[in-house]
Amino acid sequence: RWLFVDFLADVPAGGIATYHLRDGKPARAATGPRVRLETAGATRTLDTGSLRVVVSGSGALIDEITSGPSSVRAIAAPRLVVEGQKSEEPVHGDVEVETEGPIRTELLLTGRYAQGFVYEARVAAFAGQPFVRLQITLTSMVDRSFAPVRRFGLFVPTTIATFYTVPAASDIR
């Protein structure tokens, strides 16, 4: 058995906090920032209060991220380059709500590459936070025991002013 707990903590820099998990009466409803999920057809919008993330599953992992006047548009699925094979755009699958809560809401996007690989991309937004977490898992479904991946690169097409600093492009090798 296991337990996964999400909560907001306000601890001063260099401070120490101790939290206890107890059985008992349900706690009062959480106050403060919350993640709100809006659904319009296949499009999902996550709003943390300081950030809006739009995911439609129609060709990009994330269609748009907006924080105040700054925005990031169309973060495509990573480009996969496998030695000896033609690089092609992935076929995108569904967008599902994997976890929905006031503190963290996470979307799951799936897709497959013609080279025999599948991906799962998780987009998580956190209450009141000015960032989004993007976690991508690449799984080989090829019949042979070895497929030399040369590049699995993710490109974020923007200059980011109010977001955390990230490189304009990064390759995972």
Short mmCIF file of N, CA and C in Angstrom, two decimals:
data_model
loop_
_atom_site.label_atom_id
_atom_site.label_comp_id
_atom_site.label_asym_id
_atom_site.label_seq_id
_atom_site.Cartn_x
_atom_site.Cartn_y
_atom_site.Cartn_z
N ARG A 1 0.85 -1.18 0.00
CA ARG A 1 0.00 0.00 0.00
C ARG A 1 0.88 1.23 0.00
N TRP A 2 0.32 2.32 -0.52
CA TRP A 2 1.07 3.56 -0.55
C TRP A 2 0.13 4.73 -0.43
N LEU A 3 0.68 5.87 -0.16
CA LEU A 3 -0.09 7.09 -0.01
C LEU A 3 0.71 8.21 -0.68
N PHE A 4 0.04 8.97 -1.52
CA PHE A 4 0.65 10.12 -2.17
C PHE A 4 -0.05 11.35 -1.62
N VAL A 5 0.70 12.29 -1.07
CA VAL A 5 0.13 13.47 -0.44
C VAL A 5 0.64 14.72 -1.16
N ASP A 6 -0.28 15.59 -1.59
CA ASP A 6 0.04 16.90 -2.15
C ASP A 6 -0.47 17.95 -1.17
N PHE A 7 0.37 18.90 -0.82
CA PHE A 7 -0.09 20.01 0.00
C PHE A 7 0.84 21.20 -0.20
N LEU A 8 0.31 22.38 0.09
CA LEU A 8 1.11 23.59 0.01
C LEU A 8 1.71 23.85 1.37
N ALA A 9 2.98 24.21 1.40
CA ALA A 9 3.67 24.49 2.66
C ALA A 9 4.31 25.87 2.56
N ASP A 10 4.21 26.63 3.63
CA ASP A 10 4.80 27.95 3.68
C ASP A 10 5.89 27.92 4.74
N VAL A 11 7.11 27.67 4.30
CA VAL A 11 8.24 27.56 5.20
C VAL A 11 9.25 28.63 4.82
N PRO A 12 9.69 29.47 5.78
CA PRO A 12 10.65 30.51 5.44
C PRO A 12 11.98 29.91 4.97
N ALA A 13 12.70 30.68 4.17
CA ALA A 13 14.01 30.23 3.67
C ALA A 13 14.88 29.82 4.86
N GLY A 14 15.48 28.65 4.77
CA GLY A 14 16.33 28.13 5.83
C GLY A 14 15.56 27.60 7.03
N GLY A 15 14.23 27.69 6.97
CA GLY A 15 13.40 27.24 8.08
C GLY A 15 13.17 25.75 8.05
N ILE A 16 12.61 25.24 9.11
CA ILE A 16 12.29 23.82 9.24
C ILE A 16 10.82 23.71 9.62
N ALA A 17 10.13 22.76 9.03
CA ALA A 17 8.73 22.52 9.37
C ALA A 17 8.52 21.03 9.55
N THR A 18 7.66 20.67 10.46
CA THR A 18 7.32 19.28 10.69
C THR A 18 5.82 19.13 10.46
N TYR A 19 5.44 18.12 9.69
CA TYR A 19 4.05 17.87 9.39
C TYR A 19 3.71 16.48 9.87
N HIS A 20 2.49 16.32 10.39
CA HIS A 20 2.03 15.03 10.89
C HIS A 20 0.79 14.63 10.13
N LEU A 21 0.73 13.40 9.73
CA LEU A 21 -0.44 12.85 9.05
C LEU A 21 -1.19 12.02 10.09
N ARG A 22 -2.46 12.39 10.30
CA ARG A 22 -3.23 11.73 11.34
C ARG A 22 -4.56 11.26 10.78
N ASP A 23 -5.08 10.21 11.36
CA ASP A 23 -6.42 9.71 11.07
C ASP A 23 -7.39 10.51 11.93
N GLY A 24 -8.51 10.88 11.37
CA GLY A 24 -9.46 11.64 12.17
C GLY A 24 -10.49 12.30 11.29
N LYS A 25 -11.10 13.36 11.81
CA LYS A 25 -12.11 14.10 11.06
C LYS A 25 -11.48 14.74 9.83
N PRO A 26 -12.25 14.84 8.74
CA PRO A 26 -11.72 15.52 7.56
C PRO A 26 -11.36 16.97 7.87
N ALA A 27 -10.29 17.42 7.26
CA ALA A 27 -9.85 18.80 7.46
C ALA A 27 -10.81 19.75 6.78
N ARG A 28 -10.76 21.00 7.17
CA ARG A 28 -11.60 22.00 6.52
C ARG A 28 -11.14 22.17 5.07
N ALA A 29 -12.00 22.70 4.25
CA ALA A 29 -11.68 22.90 2.83
C ALA A 29 -10.47 23.82 2.71
N ALA A 30 -9.62 23.50 1.76
CA ALA A 30 -8.41 24.29 1.53
C ALA A 30 -8.77 25.69 1.08
N THR A 31 -7.99 26.66 1.57
CA THR A 31 -8.15 28.04 1.12
C THR A 31 -6.90 28.42 0.35
N GLY A 32 -6.95 29.51 -0.36
CA GLY A 32 -5.78 29.96 -1.10
C GLY A 32 -5.84 29.53 -2.55
N PRO A 33 -4.70 29.53 -3.21
CA PRO A 33 -4.67 29.21 -4.63
C PRO A 33 -5.14 27.79 -4.91
N ARG A 34 -5.75 27.62 -6.07
CA ARG A 34 -6.22 26.31 -6.51
C ARG A 34 -5.94 26.17 -8.00
N VAL A 35 -5.80 24.96 -8.46
CA VAL A 35 -5.70 24.69 -9.90
C VAL A 35 -7.12 24.48 -10.40
N ARG A 36 -7.48 25.22 -11.44
CA ARG A 36 -8.79 25.05 -12.05
C ARG A 36 -8.62 24.41 -13.41
N LEU A 37 -9.47 23.43 -13.70
CA LEU A 37 -9.44 22.71 -14.97
C LEU A 37 -10.69 23.06 -15.76
N GLU A 38 -10.50 23.53 -17.00
CA GLU A 38 -11.62 23.81 -17.90
C GLU A 38 -11.52 22.83 -19.06
N THR A 39 -12.66 22.30 -19.49
CA THR A 39 -12.70 21.37 -20.61
C THR A 39 -13.65 21.91 -21.67
N ALA A 40 -13.16 21.97 -22.92
CA ALA A 40 -13.99 22.38 -24.06
C ALA A 40 -13.68 21.41 -25.19
N GLY A 41 -14.53 20.41 -25.37
CA GLY A 41 -14.24 19.35 -26.34
C GLY A 41 -13.03 18.57 -25.86
N ALA A 42 -12.03 18.43 -26.73
CA ALA A 42 -10.80 17.72 -26.37
C ALA A 42 -9.77 18.64 -25.72
N THR A 43 -10.03 19.95 -25.71
CA THR A 43 -9.07 20.92 -25.17
C THR A 43 -9.23 21.04 -23.66
N ARG A 44 -8.08 21.02 -22.97
CA ARG A 44 -8.04 21.19 -21.52
C ARG A 44 -7.23 22.45 -21.22
N THR A 45 -7.72 23.26 -20.30
CA THR A 45 -7.00 24.45 -19.86
C THR A 45 -6.81 24.36 -18.36
N LEU A 46 -5.55 24.48 -17.93
CA LEU A 46 -5.20 24.48 -16.51
C LEU A 46 -4.88 25.91 -16.11
N ASP A 47 -5.49 26.38 -15.03
CA ASP A 47 -5.26 27.74 -14.55
C ASP A 47 -4.82 27.66 -13.10
N THR A 48 -3.58 28.10 -12.82
CA THR A 48 -3.04 28.04 -11.46
C THR A 48 -3.23 29.34 -10.69
N GLY A 49 -3.77 30.34 -11.35
CA GLY A 49 -3.88 31.66 -10.74
C GLY A 49 -2.78 32.58 -11.24
N SER A 50 -1.61 32.04 -11.52
CA SER A 50 -0.52 32.85 -12.07
C SER A 50 -0.06 32.33 -13.43
N LEU A 51 -0.70 31.27 -13.91
CA LEU A 51 -0.29 30.64 -15.17
C LEU A 51 -1.48 29.93 -15.79
N ARG A 52 -1.61 30.01 -17.12
CA ARG A 52 -2.64 29.26 -17.86
C ARG A 52 -1.93 28.37 -18.87
N VAL A 53 -2.33 27.10 -18.91
CA VAL A 53 -1.74 26.12 -19.82
C VAL A 53 -2.88 25.53 -20.65
N VAL A 54 -2.74 25.58 -21.99
CA VAL A 54 -3.76 25.04 -22.89
C VAL A 54 -3.18 23.82 -23.59
N VAL A 55 -3.91 22.70 -23.52
CA VAL A 55 -3.50 21.44 -24.14
C VAL A 55 -4.68 20.90 -24.92
N SER A 56 -4.49 20.70 -26.23
CA SER A 56 -5.60 20.19 -27.05
C SER A 56 -5.34 18.80 -27.60
N GLY A 57 -4.06 18.37 -27.64
CA GLY A 57 -3.73 17.07 -28.21
C GLY A 57 -3.81 17.05 -29.72
N SER A 58 -3.86 18.22 -30.34
CA SER A 58 -4.01 18.28 -31.80
C SER A 58 -2.69 18.47 -32.54
N GLY A 59 -1.61 18.01 -31.99
CA GLY A 59 -0.33 18.11 -32.69
C GLY A 59 0.79 18.66 -31.84
N ALA A 60 0.47 19.34 -30.76
CA ALA A 60 1.50 19.86 -29.86
C ALA A 60 1.29 19.25 -28.48
N LEU A 61 2.38 19.15 -27.72
CA LEU A 61 2.22 18.69 -26.34
C LEU A 61 1.48 19.75 -25.54
N ILE A 62 1.92 21.00 -25.71
CA ILE A 62 1.29 22.14 -25.06
C ILE A 62 1.02 23.16 -26.16
N ASP A 63 -0.23 23.62 -26.26
CA ASP A 63 -0.58 24.61 -27.28
C ASP A 63 -0.15 26.01 -26.88
N GLU A 64 -0.29 26.33 -25.58
CA GLU A 64 0.07 27.66 -25.13
C GLU A 64 0.23 27.68 -23.62
N ILE A 65 1.22 28.46 -23.15
CA ILE A 65 1.40 28.75 -21.73
C ILE A 65 1.41 30.26 -21.63
N THR A 66 0.58 30.82 -20.73
CA THR A 66 0.51 32.27 -20.57
C THR A 66 0.67 32.62 -19.10
N SER A 67 1.53 33.62 -18.85
CA SER A 67 1.71 34.15 -17.51
C SER A 67 1.82 35.66 -17.65
N GLY A 68 0.76 36.36 -17.29
CA GLY A 68 0.75 37.82 -17.48
C GLY A 68 0.93 38.13 -18.95
N PRO A 69 1.87 39.03 -19.29
CA PRO A 69 2.07 39.40 -20.69
C PRO A 69 2.95 38.40 -21.47
N SER A 70 3.56 37.46 -20.78
CA SER A 70 4.46 36.51 -21.44
C SER A 70 3.73 35.26 -21.85
N SER A 71 4.16 34.67 -22.97
CA SER A 71 3.53 33.42 -23.40
C SER A 71 4.52 32.57 -24.17
N VAL A 72 4.24 31.29 -24.13
CA VAL A 72 4.97 30.28 -24.90
C VAL A 72 3.92 29.61 -25.76
N ARG A 73 4.19 29.47 -27.04
CA ARG A 73 3.22 28.86 -27.94
C ARG A 73 3.75 27.56 -28.51
N ALA A 74 2.87 26.61 -28.69
CA ALA A 74 3.09 25.35 -29.41
C ALA A 74 4.42 24.67 -29.12
N ILE A 75 4.46 23.95 -28.03
CA ILE A 75 5.60 23.09 -27.74
C ILE A 75 5.27 21.73 -28.34
N ALA A 76 5.93 21.42 -29.44
CA ALA A 76 5.66 20.18 -30.18
C ALA A 76 6.25 18.98 -29.46
N ALA A 77 5.77 17.80 -29.82
CA ALA A 77 6.38 16.56 -29.31
C ALA A 77 7.83 16.54 -29.74
N PRO A 78 8.70 15.97 -28.92
CA PRO A 78 10.12 15.94 -29.27
C PRO A 78 10.37 15.24 -30.60
N ARG A 79 11.38 15.70 -31.29
CA ARG A 79 11.78 15.07 -32.55
C ARG A 79 12.64 13.87 -32.21
N LEU A 80 12.28 12.74 -32.77
CA LEU A 80 13.00 11.49 -32.53
C LEU A 80 13.83 11.15 -33.76
N VAL A 81 15.12 10.94 -33.54
CA VAL A 81 16.01 10.52 -34.62
C VAL A 81 16.63 9.18 -34.21
N VAL A 82 16.30 8.15 -34.99
CA VAL A 82 16.84 6.81 -34.76
C VAL A 82 17.77 6.49 -35.92
N GLU A 83 18.97 6.04 -35.60
CA GLU A 83 19.97 5.76 -36.63
C GLU A 83 19.43 4.80 -37.69
N GLY A 84 19.59 5.21 -38.97
CA GLY A 84 19.19 4.37 -40.08
C GLY A 84 17.72 4.41 -40.43
N GLN A 85 16.94 5.30 -39.78
CA GLN A 85 15.51 5.38 -40.06
C GLN A 85 15.11 6.82 -40.34
N LYS A 86 14.10 6.97 -41.16
CA LYS A 86 13.58 8.29 -41.50
C LYS A 86 12.85 8.88 -40.29
N SER A 87 13.13 10.14 -39.99
CA SER A 87 12.46 10.83 -38.89
C SER A 87 11.10 11.33 -39.36
N GLU A 88 10.05 10.98 -38.62
CA GLU A 88 8.69 11.40 -38.97
C GLU A 88 8.01 11.99 -37.75
N GLU A 89 7.00 12.81 -38.00
CA GLU A 89 6.21 13.37 -36.91
C GLU A 89 5.44 12.24 -36.22
N PRO A 90 5.26 12.34 -34.90
CA PRO A 90 4.50 11.30 -34.21
C PRO A 90 3.01 11.41 -34.49
N VAL A 91 2.31 10.30 -34.31
CA VAL A 91 0.86 10.28 -34.35
C VAL A 91 0.41 10.48 -32.91
N HIS A 92 -0.39 11.52 -32.68
CA HIS A 92 -0.80 11.86 -31.33
C HIS A 92 -2.05 11.11 -30.93
N GLY A 93 -2.09 10.71 -29.68
CA GLY A 93 -3.26 10.01 -29.14
C GLY A 93 -4.13 10.94 -28.35
N ASP A 94 -4.65 10.45 -27.25
CA ASP A 94 -5.61 11.19 -26.44
C ASP A 94 -4.95 12.09 -25.42
N VAL A 95 -5.74 13.02 -24.89
CA VAL A 95 -5.38 13.83 -23.73
C VAL A 95 -6.33 13.41 -22.63
N GLU A 96 -5.79 12.92 -21.54
CA GLU A 96 -6.61 12.48 -20.41
C GLU A 96 -6.23 13.24 -19.16
N VAL A 97 -7.18 13.42 -18.28
CA VAL A 97 -6.89 14.01 -16.98
C VAL A 97 -6.44 12.85 -16.10
N GLU A 98 -5.17 12.83 -15.75
CA GLU A 98 -4.64 11.73 -14.95
C GLU A 98 -4.87 11.98 -13.46
N THR A 99 -4.68 13.22 -13.02
CA THR A 99 -4.88 13.59 -11.63
C THR A 99 -5.52 14.97 -11.60
N GLU A 100 -6.61 15.11 -10.85
CA GLU A 100 -7.25 16.42 -10.72
C GLU A 100 -7.44 16.74 -9.26
N GLY A 101 -6.88 17.86 -8.84
CA GLY A 101 -7.02 18.27 -7.46
C GLY A 101 -6.76 19.76 -7.33
N PRO A 102 -7.04 20.31 -6.17
CA PRO A 102 -6.85 21.75 -5.97
C PRO A 102 -5.38 22.16 -5.93
N ILE A 103 -4.50 21.26 -5.56
CA ILE A 103 -3.07 21.56 -5.44
C ILE A 103 -2.31 21.26 -6.73
N ARG A 104 -2.61 20.12 -7.35
CA ARG A 104 -1.91 19.69 -8.57
C ARG A 104 -2.91 19.01 -9.48
N THR A 105 -2.88 19.40 -10.76
CA THR A 105 -3.65 18.70 -11.78
C THR A 105 -2.69 18.31 -12.88
N GLU A 106 -2.80 17.06 -13.33
CA GLU A 106 -1.85 16.52 -14.30
C GLU A 106 -2.59 15.89 -15.47
N LEU A 107 -2.16 16.26 -16.67
CA LEU A 107 -2.73 15.71 -17.90
C LEU A 107 -1.77 14.69 -18.48
N LEU A 108 -2.31 13.66 -19.13
CA LEU A 108 -1.51 12.63 -19.78
C LEU A 108 -1.80 12.66 -21.27
N LEU A 109 -0.75 12.84 -22.07
CA LEU A 109 -0.85 12.81 -23.53
C LEU A 109 -0.06 11.60 -24.00
N THR A 110 -0.58 10.91 -25.01
CA THR A 110 0.12 9.75 -25.55
C THR A 110 0.29 9.90 -27.05
N GLY A 111 1.25 9.17 -27.57
CA GLY A 111 1.47 9.19 -29.01
C GLY A 111 2.47 8.11 -29.40
N ARG A 112 2.66 7.96 -30.72
CA ARG A 112 3.61 6.94 -31.19
C ARG A 112 4.38 7.48 -32.40
N TYR A 113 5.58 7.01 -32.50
CA TYR A 113 6.46 7.35 -33.61
C TYR A 113 6.51 6.17 -34.57
N ALA A 114 6.67 6.45 -35.86
CA ALA A 114 6.73 5.40 -36.88
C ALA A 114 7.93 4.48 -36.67
N GLN A 115 8.95 4.96 -36.00
CA GLN A 115 10.16 4.16 -35.77
C GLN A 115 9.96 3.06 -34.72
N GLY A 116 8.76 2.95 -34.16
CA GLY A 116 8.48 1.88 -33.20
C GLY A 116 8.58 2.30 -31.74
N PHE A 117 8.50 3.58 -31.49
CA PHE A 117 8.55 4.10 -30.13
C PHE A 117 7.21 4.74 -29.78
N VAL A 118 6.86 4.72 -28.50
CA VAL A 118 5.67 5.41 -28.02
C VAL A 118 6.11 6.41 -26.95
N TYR A 119 5.31 7.44 -26.76
CA TYR A 119 5.62 8.39 -25.70
C TYR A 119 4.41 8.62 -24.81
N GLU A 120 4.71 8.98 -23.57
CA GLU A 120 3.72 9.48 -22.63
C GLU A 120 4.27 10.82 -22.15
N ALA A 121 3.46 11.85 -22.25
CA ALA A 121 3.86 13.17 -21.77
C ALA A 121 2.89 13.59 -20.68
N ARG A 122 3.44 13.96 -19.54
CA ARG A 122 2.62 14.41 -18.42
C ARG A 122 2.85 15.91 -18.23
N VAL A 123 1.76 16.66 -18.23
CA VAL A 123 1.80 18.11 -18.04
C VAL A 123 1.13 18.38 -16.69
N ALA A 124 1.91 18.89 -15.74
CA ALA A 124 1.39 19.14 -14.40
C ALA A 124 1.45 20.62 -14.08
N ALA A 125 0.36 21.13 -13.49
CA ALA A 125 0.29 22.51 -13.03
C ALA A 125 0.02 22.50 -11.53
N PHE A 126 0.59 23.47 -10.82
CA PHE A 126 0.53 23.51 -9.37
C PHE A 126 -0.10 24.82 -8.89
N ALA A 127 -0.97 24.74 -7.90
CA ALA A 127 -1.72 25.89 -7.40
C ALA A 127 -0.82 27.08 -7.09
N GLY A 128 -1.13 28.22 -7.71
CA GLY A 128 -0.42 29.47 -7.44
C GLY A 128 0.99 29.57 -7.99
N GLN A 129 1.46 28.53 -8.66
CA GLN A 129 2.86 28.51 -9.10
C GLN A 129 3.00 29.00 -10.55
N PRO A 130 4.09 29.71 -10.85
CA PRO A 130 4.31 30.26 -12.19
C PRO A 130 5.11 29.33 -13.09
N PHE A 131 4.95 28.02 -12.93
CA PHE A 131 5.66 27.08 -13.78
C PHE A 131 4.78 25.88 -14.08
N VAL A 132 5.16 25.12 -15.08
CA VAL A 132 4.49 23.88 -15.44
C VAL A 132 5.57 22.80 -15.51
N ARG A 133 5.23 21.58 -15.12
CA ARG A 133 6.18 20.47 -15.22
C ARG A 133 5.78 19.63 -16.42
N LEU A 134 6.74 19.37 -17.30
CA LEU A 134 6.53 18.51 -18.46
C LEU A 134 7.47 17.32 -18.32
N GLN A 135 6.90 16.14 -18.21
CA GLN A 135 7.67 14.91 -18.04
C GLN A 135 7.35 14.00 -19.22
N ILE A 136 8.38 13.59 -19.97
CA ILE A 136 8.17 12.78 -21.17
C ILE A 136 8.88 11.44 -20.99
N THR A 137 8.14 10.36 -21.23
CA THR A 137 8.69 9.02 -21.18
C THR A 137 8.64 8.43 -22.58
N LEU A 138 9.78 7.97 -23.07
CA LEU A 138 9.88 7.34 -24.39
C LEU A 138 10.12 5.85 -24.17
N THR A 139 9.30 5.03 -24.82
CA THR A 139 9.41 3.57 -24.67
C THR A 139 9.58 2.93 -26.03
N SER A 140 10.57 2.06 -26.14
CA SER A 140 10.82 1.34 -27.38
C SER A 140 9.90 0.13 -27.47
N MET A 141 9.18 0.04 -28.58
CA MET A 141 8.31 -1.11 -28.83
C MET A 141 8.81 -1.90 -30.05
N VAL A 142 10.05 -1.64 -30.44
CA VAL A 142 10.60 -2.29 -31.63
C VAL A 142 10.86 -3.76 -31.36
N ASP A 143 10.84 -4.57 -32.44
CA ASP A 143 11.02 -6.01 -32.31
C ASP A 143 12.46 -6.40 -32.04
N ARG A 144 13.38 -5.61 -32.55
CA ARG A 144 14.78 -5.96 -32.33
C ARG A 144 15.24 -5.50 -30.95
N SER A 145 16.33 -6.05 -30.48
CA SER A 145 16.76 -5.77 -29.11
C SER A 145 17.50 -4.45 -28.95
N PHE A 146 17.85 -3.77 -30.05
CA PHE A 146 18.62 -2.54 -29.95
C PHE A 146 18.19 -1.56 -31.02
N ALA A 147 17.89 -0.34 -30.64
CA ALA A 147 17.54 0.72 -31.59
C ALA A 147 18.32 1.96 -31.17
N PRO A 148 19.37 2.33 -31.92
CA PRO A 148 20.22 3.46 -31.53
C PRO A 148 19.53 4.82 -31.71
N VAL A 149 19.06 5.40 -30.59
CA VAL A 149 18.44 6.73 -30.61
C VAL A 149 19.56 7.76 -30.65
N ARG A 150 19.54 8.60 -31.66
CA ARG A 150 20.57 9.62 -31.82
C ARG A 150 20.13 10.95 -31.23
N ARG A 151 18.81 11.22 -31.23
CA ARG A 151 18.34 12.49 -30.70
C ARG A 151 16.87 12.34 -30.31
N PHE A 152 16.54 12.95 -29.20
CA PHE A 152 15.17 13.08 -28.75
C PHE A 152 15.08 14.50 -28.22
N GLY A 153 14.91 15.46 -29.14
CA GLY A 153 15.06 16.87 -28.80
C GLY A 153 13.75 17.60 -28.65
N LEU A 154 13.67 18.43 -27.63
CA LEU A 154 12.48 19.23 -27.36
C LEU A 154 12.84 20.70 -27.59
N PHE A 155 12.02 21.39 -28.35
CA PHE A 155 12.25 22.80 -28.66
C PHE A 155 11.15 23.65 -28.03
N VAL A 156 11.55 24.67 -27.28
CA VAL A 156 10.61 25.61 -26.67
C VAL A 156 10.81 26.95 -27.38
N PRO A 157 9.89 27.33 -28.29
CA PRO A 157 10.10 28.50 -29.16
C PRO A 157 9.72 29.83 -28.54
N THR A 158 10.57 30.36 -27.66
CA THR A 158 10.25 31.66 -27.07
C THR A 158 11.45 32.24 -26.35
N THR A 159 11.35 33.50 -26.04
CA THR A 159 12.22 34.15 -25.07
C THR A 159 11.37 34.28 -23.84
N ILE A 160 11.82 33.76 -22.75
CA ILE A 160 10.99 33.70 -21.55
C ILE A 160 11.42 34.78 -20.59
N ALA A 161 10.49 35.66 -20.25
CA ALA A 161 10.81 36.78 -19.37
C ALA A 161 10.41 36.52 -17.93
N THR A 162 9.16 36.14 -17.70
CA THR A 162 8.69 35.98 -16.32
C THR A 162 8.66 34.52 -15.87
N PHE A 163 9.07 33.60 -16.74
CA PHE A 163 9.10 32.20 -16.37
C PHE A 163 10.49 31.86 -15.85
N TYR A 164 10.66 30.66 -15.40
CA TYR A 164 11.98 30.21 -15.02
C TYR A 164 12.85 30.10 -16.26
N THR A 165 14.15 30.24 -16.11
CA THR A 165 15.05 30.22 -17.25
C THR A 165 15.20 28.79 -17.76
N VAL A 166 14.94 28.62 -19.05
CA VAL A 166 15.17 27.35 -19.71
C VAL A 166 15.86 27.64 -21.02
N PRO A 167 16.66 26.73 -21.52
CA PRO A 167 17.30 26.97 -22.81
C PRO A 167 16.25 27.02 -23.93
N ALA A 168 16.54 27.75 -24.99
CA ALA A 168 15.60 27.85 -26.11
C ALA A 168 15.40 26.50 -26.76
N ALA A 169 16.42 25.67 -26.76
CA ALA A 169 16.30 24.31 -27.31
C ALA A 169 17.23 23.41 -26.52
N SER A 170 16.81 22.18 -26.33
CA SER A 170 17.68 21.24 -25.62
C SER A 170 17.54 19.87 -26.26
N ASP A 171 18.62 19.19 -26.34
CA ASP A 171 18.62 17.82 -26.85
C ASP A 171 18.96 16.89 -25.72
N ILE A 172 18.22 15.83 -25.60
CA ILE A 172 18.54 14.78 -24.65
C ILE A 172 19.23 13.70 -25.44
N ARG A 173 20.41 13.39 -25.08
CA ARG A 173 21.18 12.39 -25.82
C ARG A 173 21.45 11.18 -24.97
#
